[in-house]
Amino acid sequence: MKTRVRELVGQGDALFAERSPLLSLWQEIGDNFHPIRADFTRTRSPGEEFAAHLMTGAPVLAHRELTDQFAAMLRPRGKKWFNATVENEDIANNTAAKAWMEAKCNTMRRVMYDRRAMFTRATKEADGDFAAFGQAVISVEVNDDRNGLLYRTWHLRDVVWCENALGQIDTVHLRWKLPARSVMKLFPKTHDKKLAELCQ
């Protein structure tokens, strides 16, 4: 088991190392267009002003307008922007099946737009990343209470992935800094004893 864990960690480290030259480009793009995400190669100190280095706000405004357009086009407010269906036309055209799928879509919308799911925040952050860097990473998880979903957008700096021969992403590595208490909550029975000491 320990050998397998080391292999996975090594694979992730290799992917992060291979991707590292790209961070300087993303830092430059972030500095000019998306300052709130411009911490790929540097650490921002608390209280530091965003975009204080810019001579004009035009690039940031252009980025914000493009970001807003994604939401307006893909997820218009007050409209049903997704539906469920199946490939089999006989089932797709069946009245009972249509009603069932519509009911499930309504349930999914309620779950997604539940305040605790943070769907709107996650997609807004992802739209900003996509507008600036051409990609975004969103995860969908079960929330802590296991009674709903949690949508989360990850900083591109902290995620690497690779594709298989079919062009499908089949490996994802994530660097996630968590407080000791959060780690203990995630792994109540298997956390390291040193974490309990840290929490105390």
PDB file of C-alpha atoms in Angstrom:
ATOM      1  CA  MET A   1       0.000   0.000   0.000  1.00  0.00           C
ATOM      2  CA  LYS A   2       2.780   2.445   0.954  1.00  0.00           C
ATOM      3  CA  THR A   3       4.589   1.650  -2.308  1.00  0.00           C
ATOM      4  CA  ARG A   4       1.438   2.437  -4.309  1.00  0.00           C
ATOM      5  CA  VAL A   5       0.978   5.720  -2.445  1.00  0.00           C
ATOM      6  CA  ARG A   6       4.586   6.675  -3.181  1.00  0.00           C
ATOM      7  CA  GLU A   7       4.051   5.851  -6.854  1.00  0.00           C
ATOM      8  CA  LEU A   8       0.974   8.094  -6.996  1.00  0.00           C
ATOM      9  CA  VAL A   9       2.776  10.934  -5.220  1.00  0.00           C
ATOM     10  CA  GLY A  10       5.724  10.535  -7.577  1.00  0.00           C
ATOM     11  CA  GLN A  11       3.421  10.622 -10.596  1.00  0.00           C
ATOM     12  CA  GLY A  12       1.817  13.813  -9.328  1.00  0.00           C
ATOM     13  CA  ASP A  13       5.175  15.437  -8.596  1.00  0.00           C
ATOM     14  CA  ALA A  14       6.355  14.579 -12.120  1.00  0.00           C
ATOM     15  CA  LEU A  15       3.225  16.140 -13.660  1.00  0.00           C
ATOM     16  CA  PHE A  16       3.600  19.292 -11.551  1.00  0.00           C
ATOM     17  CA  ALA A  17       7.274  19.554 -12.545  1.00  0.00           C
ATOM     18  CA  GLU A  18       6.440  19.098 -16.231  1.00  0.00           C
ATOM     19  CA  ARG A  19       3.758  21.784 -16.049  1.00  0.00           C
ATOM     20  CA  SER A  20       5.840  24.304 -14.034  1.00  0.00           C
ATOM     21  CA  PRO A  21       7.179  26.309 -17.073  1.00  0.00           C
ATOM     22  CA  LEU A  22       3.583  27.225 -17.897  1.00  0.00           C
ATOM     23  CA  LEU A  23       3.091  28.976 -14.546  1.00  0.00           C
ATOM     24  CA  SER A  24       5.176  32.002 -15.568  1.00  0.00           C
ATOM     25  CA  LEU A  25       2.911  32.551 -18.599  1.00  0.00           C
ATOM     26  CA  TRP A  26      -0.212  32.234 -16.456  1.00  0.00           C
ATOM     27  CA  GLN A  27       1.319  34.639 -13.926  1.00  0.00           C
ATOM     28  CA  GLU A  28       1.870  37.218 -16.668  1.00  0.00           C
ATOM     29  CA  ILE A  29      -1.682  36.801 -17.974  1.00  0.00           C
ATOM     30  CA  GLY A  30      -3.063  37.014 -14.451  1.00  0.00           C
ATOM     31  CA  ASP A  31      -1.053  40.156 -13.653  1.00  0.00           C
ATOM     32  CA  ASN A  32      -2.566  41.948 -16.642  1.00  0.00           C
ATOM     33  CA  PHE A  33      -6.073  40.514 -16.998  1.00  0.00           C
ATOM     34  CA  HIS A  34      -7.104  38.578 -13.867  1.00  0.00           C
ATOM     35  CA  PRO A  35      -5.203  39.999 -10.850  1.00  0.00           C
ATOM     36  CA  ILE A  36      -7.256  38.118  -8.261  1.00  0.00           C
ATOM     37  CA  ARG A  37      -5.753  34.850  -9.620  1.00  0.00           C
ATOM     38  CA  ALA A  38      -2.240  36.236 -10.207  1.00  0.00           C
ATOM     39  CA  ASP A  39      -0.488  34.087  -7.617  1.00  0.00           C
ATOM     40  CA  PHE A  40       0.982  31.283  -9.705  1.00  0.00           C
ATOM     41  CA  THR A  41       4.654  32.063  -9.060  1.00  0.00           C
ATOM     42  CA  ARG A  42       4.408  34.401  -6.093  1.00  0.00           C
ATOM     43  CA  THR A  43       2.646  34.536  -2.744  1.00  0.00           C
ATOM     44  CA  ARG A  44       0.407  37.505  -2.104  1.00  0.00           C
ATOM     45  CA  SER A  45       0.617  38.959   1.383  1.00  0.00           C
ATOM     46  CA  PRO A  46      -2.553  39.911   3.301  1.00  0.00           C
ATOM     47  CA  GLY A  47      -3.498  43.525   2.709  1.00  0.00           C
ATOM     48  CA  GLU A  48      -1.632  43.747  -0.597  1.00  0.00           C
ATOM     49  CA  GLU A  49      -3.525  45.752  -3.221  1.00  0.00           C
ATOM     50  CA  PHE A  50      -4.752  43.950  -6.313  1.00  0.00           C
ATOM     51  CA  ALA A  51      -3.687  45.420  -9.657  1.00  0.00           C
ATOM     52  CA  ALA A  52      -1.721  48.282  -8.090  1.00  0.00           C
ATOM     53  CA  HIS A  53       0.924  47.730 -10.776  1.00  0.00           C
ATOM     54  CA  LEU A  54      -1.431  48.325 -13.723  1.00  0.00           C
ATOM     55  CA  MET A  55      -1.300  51.620 -15.636  1.00  0.00           C
ATOM     56  CA  THR A  56      -4.850  51.141 -16.962  1.00  0.00           C
ATOM     57  CA  GLY A  57      -7.873  49.091 -16.022  1.00  0.00           C
ATOM     58  CA  ALA A  58      -8.825  48.333 -19.629  1.00  0.00           C
ATOM     59  CA  PRO A  59      -7.471  44.734 -19.703  1.00  0.00           C
ATOM     60  CA  VAL A  60      -9.188  43.866 -16.413  1.00  0.00           C
ATOM     61  CA  LEU A  61     -12.479  45.361 -17.610  1.00  0.00           C
ATOM     62  CA  ALA A  62     -12.262  43.460 -20.909  1.00  0.00           C
ATOM     63  CA  HIS A  63     -11.660  40.242 -18.970  1.00  0.00           C
ATOM     64  CA  ARG A  64     -14.617  40.938 -16.670  1.00  0.00           C
ATOM     65  CA  GLU A  65     -16.963  41.602 -19.585  1.00  0.00           C
ATOM     66  CA  LEU A  66     -15.936  38.351 -21.300  1.00  0.00           C
ATOM     67  CA  THR A  67     -16.393  36.469 -18.022  1.00  0.00           C
ATOM     68  CA  ASP A  68     -19.914  37.891 -17.610  1.00  0.00           C
ATOM     69  CA  GLN A  69     -20.804  36.906 -21.184  1.00  0.00           C
ATOM     70  CA  PHE A  70     -20.109  33.233 -20.482  1.00  0.00           C
ATOM     71  CA  ALA A  71     -22.704  33.160 -17.722  1.00  0.00           C
ATOM     72  CA  ALA A  72     -25.211  35.167 -19.777  1.00  0.00           C
ATOM     73  CA  MET A  73     -24.891  32.823 -22.763  1.00  0.00           C
ATOM     74  CA  LEU A  74     -24.513  29.460 -21.033  1.00  0.00           C
ATOM     75  CA  ARG A  75     -26.524  29.864 -17.826  1.00  0.00           C
ATOM     76  CA  PRO A  76     -29.103  32.638 -18.366  1.00  0.00           C
ATOM     77  CA  ARG A  77     -30.954  33.635 -15.199  1.00  0.00           C
ATOM     78  CA  GLY A  78     -34.593  32.672 -15.002  1.00  0.00           C
ATOM     79  CA  LYS A  79     -34.324  30.184 -17.877  1.00  0.00           C
ATOM     80  CA  LYS A  80     -34.030  26.419 -17.958  1.00  0.00           C
ATOM     81  CA  TRP A  81     -30.610  26.065 -19.529  1.00  0.00           C
ATOM     82  CA  PHE A  82     -30.307  22.269 -19.395  1.00  0.00           C
ATOM     83  CA  ASN A  83     -32.601  19.296 -19.962  1.00  0.00           C
ATOM     84  CA  ALA A  84     -32.239  15.553 -19.587  1.00  0.00           C
ATOM     85  CA  THR A  85     -32.810  13.195 -22.495  1.00  0.00           C
ATOM     86  CA  VAL A  86     -31.689   9.826 -23.841  1.00  0.00           C
ATOM     87  CA  GLU A  87     -30.322   8.696 -27.199  1.00  0.00           C
ATOM     88  CA  ASN A  88     -33.137   6.221 -27.826  1.00  0.00           C
ATOM     89  CA  GLU A  89     -35.785   8.245 -29.706  1.00  0.00           C
ATOM     90  CA  ASP A  90     -38.680   5.990 -28.654  1.00  0.00           C
ATOM     91  CA  ILE A  91     -37.913   6.620 -24.976  1.00  0.00           C
ATOM     92  CA  ALA A  92     -37.087  10.301 -25.548  1.00  0.00           C
ATOM     93  CA  ASN A  93     -40.491  10.864 -27.193  1.00  0.00           C
ATOM     94  CA  ASN A  94     -42.439   8.864 -24.619  1.00  0.00           C
ATOM     95  CA  THR A  95     -44.723  11.145 -22.596  1.00  0.00           C
ATOM     96  CA  ALA A  96     -44.161   9.352 -19.283  1.00  0.00           C
ATOM     97  CA  ALA A  97     -40.395   9.320 -19.813  1.00  0.00           C
ATOM     98  CA  LYS A  98     -40.414  13.040 -20.659  1.00  0.00           C
ATOM     99  CA  ALA A  99     -42.328  13.813 -17.472  1.00  0.00           C
ATOM    100  CA  TRP A 100     -39.922  11.721 -15.394  1.00  0.00           C
ATOM    101  CA  MET A 101     -36.855  13.433 -16.899  1.00  0.00           C
ATOM    102  CA  GLU A 102     -38.395  16.873 -16.416  1.00  0.00           C
ATOM    103  CA  ALA A 103     -39.038  16.109 -12.738  1.00  0.00           C
ATOM    104  CA  LYS A 104     -35.413  14.986 -12.295  1.00  0.00           C
ATOM    105  CA  CYS A 105     -34.171  18.164 -14.017  1.00  0.00           C
ATOM    106  CA  ASN A 106     -36.204  20.287 -11.613  1.00  0.00           C
ATOM    107  CA  THR A 107     -34.708  18.388  -8.673  1.00  0.00           C
ATOM    108  CA  MET A 108     -31.206  18.871 -10.074  1.00  0.00           C
ATOM    109  CA  ARG A 109     -31.789  22.617 -10.457  1.00  0.00           C
ATOM    110  CA  ARG A 110     -32.919  22.884  -6.834  1.00  0.00           C
ATOM    111  CA  VAL A 111     -29.817  21.009  -5.687  1.00  0.00           C
ATOM    112  CA  MET A 112     -27.462  23.080  -7.853  1.00  0.00           C
ATOM    113  CA  TYR A 113     -28.907  26.444  -6.880  1.00  0.00           C
ATOM    114  CA  ASP A 114     -29.122  25.627  -3.185  1.00  0.00           C
ATOM    115  CA  ARG A 115     -27.085  28.320  -1.419  1.00  0.00           C
ATOM    116  CA  ARG A 116     -24.903  25.735   0.330  1.00  0.00           C
ATOM    117  CA  ALA A 117     -23.960  24.084  -2.995  1.00  0.00           C
ATOM    118  CA  MET A 118     -22.067  27.257  -4.014  1.00  0.00           C
ATOM    119  CA  PHE A 119     -22.749  26.527  -7.686  1.00  0.00           C
ATOM    120  CA  THR A 120     -23.043  30.191  -8.700  1.00  0.00           C
ATOM    121  CA  ARG A 121     -19.778  31.130  -7.001  1.00  0.00           C
ATOM    122  CA  ALA A 122     -17.907  28.161  -8.464  1.00  0.00           C
ATOM    123  CA  THR A 123     -19.094  28.786 -12.018  1.00  0.00           C
ATOM    124  CA  LYS A 124     -18.334  32.516 -11.734  1.00  0.00           C
ATOM    125  CA  GLU A 125     -14.766  31.734 -10.658  1.00  0.00           C
ATOM    126  CA  ALA A 126     -14.444  29.122 -13.414  1.00  0.00           C
ATOM    127  CA  ASP A 127     -15.720  31.589 -16.027  1.00  0.00           C
ATOM    128  CA  GLY A 128     -12.985  34.005 -14.936  1.00  0.00           C
ATOM    129  CA  ASP A 129     -10.306  31.317 -15.193  1.00  0.00           C
ATOM    130  CA  PHE A 130     -11.563  30.202 -18.594  1.00  0.00           C
ATOM    131  CA  ALA A 131     -11.650  33.765 -19.924  1.00  0.00           C
ATOM    132  CA  ALA A 132      -8.064  34.392 -18.815  1.00  0.00           C
ATOM    133  CA  PHE A 133      -6.305  31.032 -19.125  1.00  0.00           C
ATOM    134  CA  GLY A 134      -8.505  29.004 -21.471  1.00  0.00           C
ATOM    135  CA  GLN A 135      -9.355  26.336 -18.903  1.00  0.00           C
ATOM    136  CA  ALA A 136     -10.916  25.845 -15.503  1.00  0.00           C
ATOM    137  CA  VAL A 137     -11.224  23.057 -12.945  1.00  0.00           C
ATOM    138  CA  ILE A 138     -14.523  22.491 -11.093  1.00  0.00           C
ATOM    139  CA  SER A 139     -15.215  19.594  -8.768  1.00  0.00           C
ATOM    140  CA  VAL A 140     -18.631  18.329  -7.687  1.00  0.00           C
ATOM    141  CA  GLU A 141     -18.659  16.650  -4.300  1.00  0.00           C
ATOM    142  CA  VAL A 142     -21.094  15.580  -1.625  1.00  0.00           C
ATOM    143  CA  ASN A 143     -21.236  18.209   1.134  1.00  0.00           C
ATOM    144  CA  ASP A 144     -20.141  17.547   4.722  1.00  0.00           C
ATOM    145  CA  ASP A 145     -23.676  16.788   5.879  1.00  0.00           C
ATOM    146  CA  ARG A 146     -24.179  14.382   2.959  1.00  0.00           C
ATOM    147  CA  ASN A 147     -27.517  15.978   2.101  1.00  0.00           C
ATOM    148  CA  GLY A 148     -26.508  17.960  -0.980  1.00  0.00           C
ATOM    149  CA  LEU A 149     -23.711  18.835  -3.378  1.00  0.00           C
ATOM    150  CA  LEU A 150     -20.741  21.167  -3.141  1.00  0.00           C
ATOM    151  CA  TYR A 151     -19.300  22.815  -6.248  1.00  0.00           C
ATOM    152  CA  ARG A 152     -15.750  24.078  -5.998  1.00  0.00           C
ATOM    153  CA  THR A 153     -13.406  25.799  -8.470  1.00  0.00           C
ATOM    154  CA  TRP A 154      -9.737  24.981  -7.969  1.00  0.00           C
ATOM    155  CA  HIS A 155      -6.825  27.289  -8.682  1.00  0.00           C
ATOM    156  CA  LEU A 156      -5.045  26.065 -11.822  1.00  0.00           C
ATOM    157  CA  ARG A 157      -1.757  26.319  -9.920  1.00  0.00           C
ATOM    158  CA  ASP A 158      -2.872  23.481  -7.629  1.00  0.00           C
ATOM    159  CA  VAL A 159      -4.155  20.938 -10.183  1.00  0.00           C
ATOM    160  CA  VAL A 160      -2.529  18.804 -12.880  1.00  0.00           C
ATOM    161  CA  TRP A 161      -4.076  16.095 -15.029  1.00  0.00           C
ATOM    162  CA  CYS A 162      -3.326  13.844 -17.965  1.00  0.00           C
ATOM    163  CA  GLU A 163      -5.324  12.156 -20.704  1.00  0.00           C
ATOM    164  CA  ASN A 164      -5.475   8.542 -21.799  1.00  0.00           C
ATOM    165  CA  ALA A 165      -5.203   7.253 -25.377  1.00  0.00           C
ATOM    166  CA  LEU A 166      -8.867   8.120 -26.006  1.00  0.00           C
ATOM    167  CA  GLY A 167      -8.343  11.781 -25.086  1.00  0.00           C
ATOM    168  CA  GLN A 168     -10.236  11.407 -21.817  1.00  0.00           C
ATOM    169  CA  ILE A 169      -8.872  12.828 -18.566  1.00  0.00           C
ATOM    170  CA  ASP A 170      -8.267   9.807 -16.371  1.00  0.00           C
ATOM    171  CA  THR A 171      -5.712  11.118 -13.858  1.00  0.00           C
ATOM    172  CA  VAL A 172      -6.010  14.209 -11.665  1.00  0.00           C
ATOM    173  CA  HIS A 173      -3.592  15.341  -8.957  1.00  0.00           C
ATOM    174  CA  LEU A 174      -4.537  18.106  -6.541  1.00  0.00           C
ATOM    175  CA  ARG A 175      -2.436  20.045  -4.045  1.00  0.00           C
ATOM    176  CA  TRP A 176      -4.756  21.102  -1.264  1.00  0.00           C
ATOM    177  CA  LYS A 177      -3.598  22.909   1.873  1.00  0.00           C
ATOM    178  CA  LEU A 178      -6.034  22.201   4.670  1.00  0.00           C
ATOM    179  CA  PRO A 179      -6.009  23.235   8.328  1.00  0.00           C
ATOM    180  CA  ALA A 180      -5.310  20.354  10.696  1.00  0.00           C
ATOM    181  CA  ARG A 181      -8.877  20.429  12.060  1.00  0.00           C
ATOM    182  CA  SER A 182     -10.305  20.016   8.552  1.00  0.00           C
ATOM    183  CA  VAL A 183      -8.060  17.025   7.864  1.00  0.00           C
ATOM    184  CA  MET A 184      -9.207  15.411  11.120  1.00  0.00           C
ATOM    185  CA  LYS A 185     -12.815  15.967  10.127  1.00  0.00           C
ATOM    186  CA  LEU A 186     -12.240  14.387   6.709  1.00  0.00           C
ATOM    187  CA  PHE A 187     -10.385  11.391   8.169  1.00  0.00           C
ATOM    188  CA  PRO A 188     -11.717  10.999  11.729  1.00  0.00           C
ATOM    189  CA  LYS A 189     -10.458   7.426  12.201  1.00  0.00           C
ATOM    190  CA  THR A 190      -7.289   7.368  10.108  1.00  0.00           C
ATOM    191  CA  HIS A 191      -5.604  10.757  10.664  1.00  0.00           C
ATOM    192  CA  ASP A 192      -2.052  10.960  12.016  1.00  0.00           C
ATOM    193  CA  LYS A 193      -1.754  11.429  15.784  1.00  0.00           C
ATOM    194  CA  LYS A 194       0.431  14.499  15.169  1.00  0.00           C
ATOM    195  CA  LEU A 195      -2.618  16.271  13.747  1.00  0.00           C
ATOM    196  CA  ALA A 196      -4.468  15.889  17.035  1.00  0.00           C
ATOM    197  CA  GLU A 197      -1.470  17.431  18.800  1.00  0.00           C
ATOM    198  CA  LEU A 198      -1.460  20.328  16.332  1.00  0.00           C
ATOM    199  CA  CYS A 199      -5.148  20.964  16.937  1.00  0.00           C
ATOM    200  CA  GLN A 200      -4.658  21.022  20.704  1.00  0.00           C
TER     201      GLN A 200
END
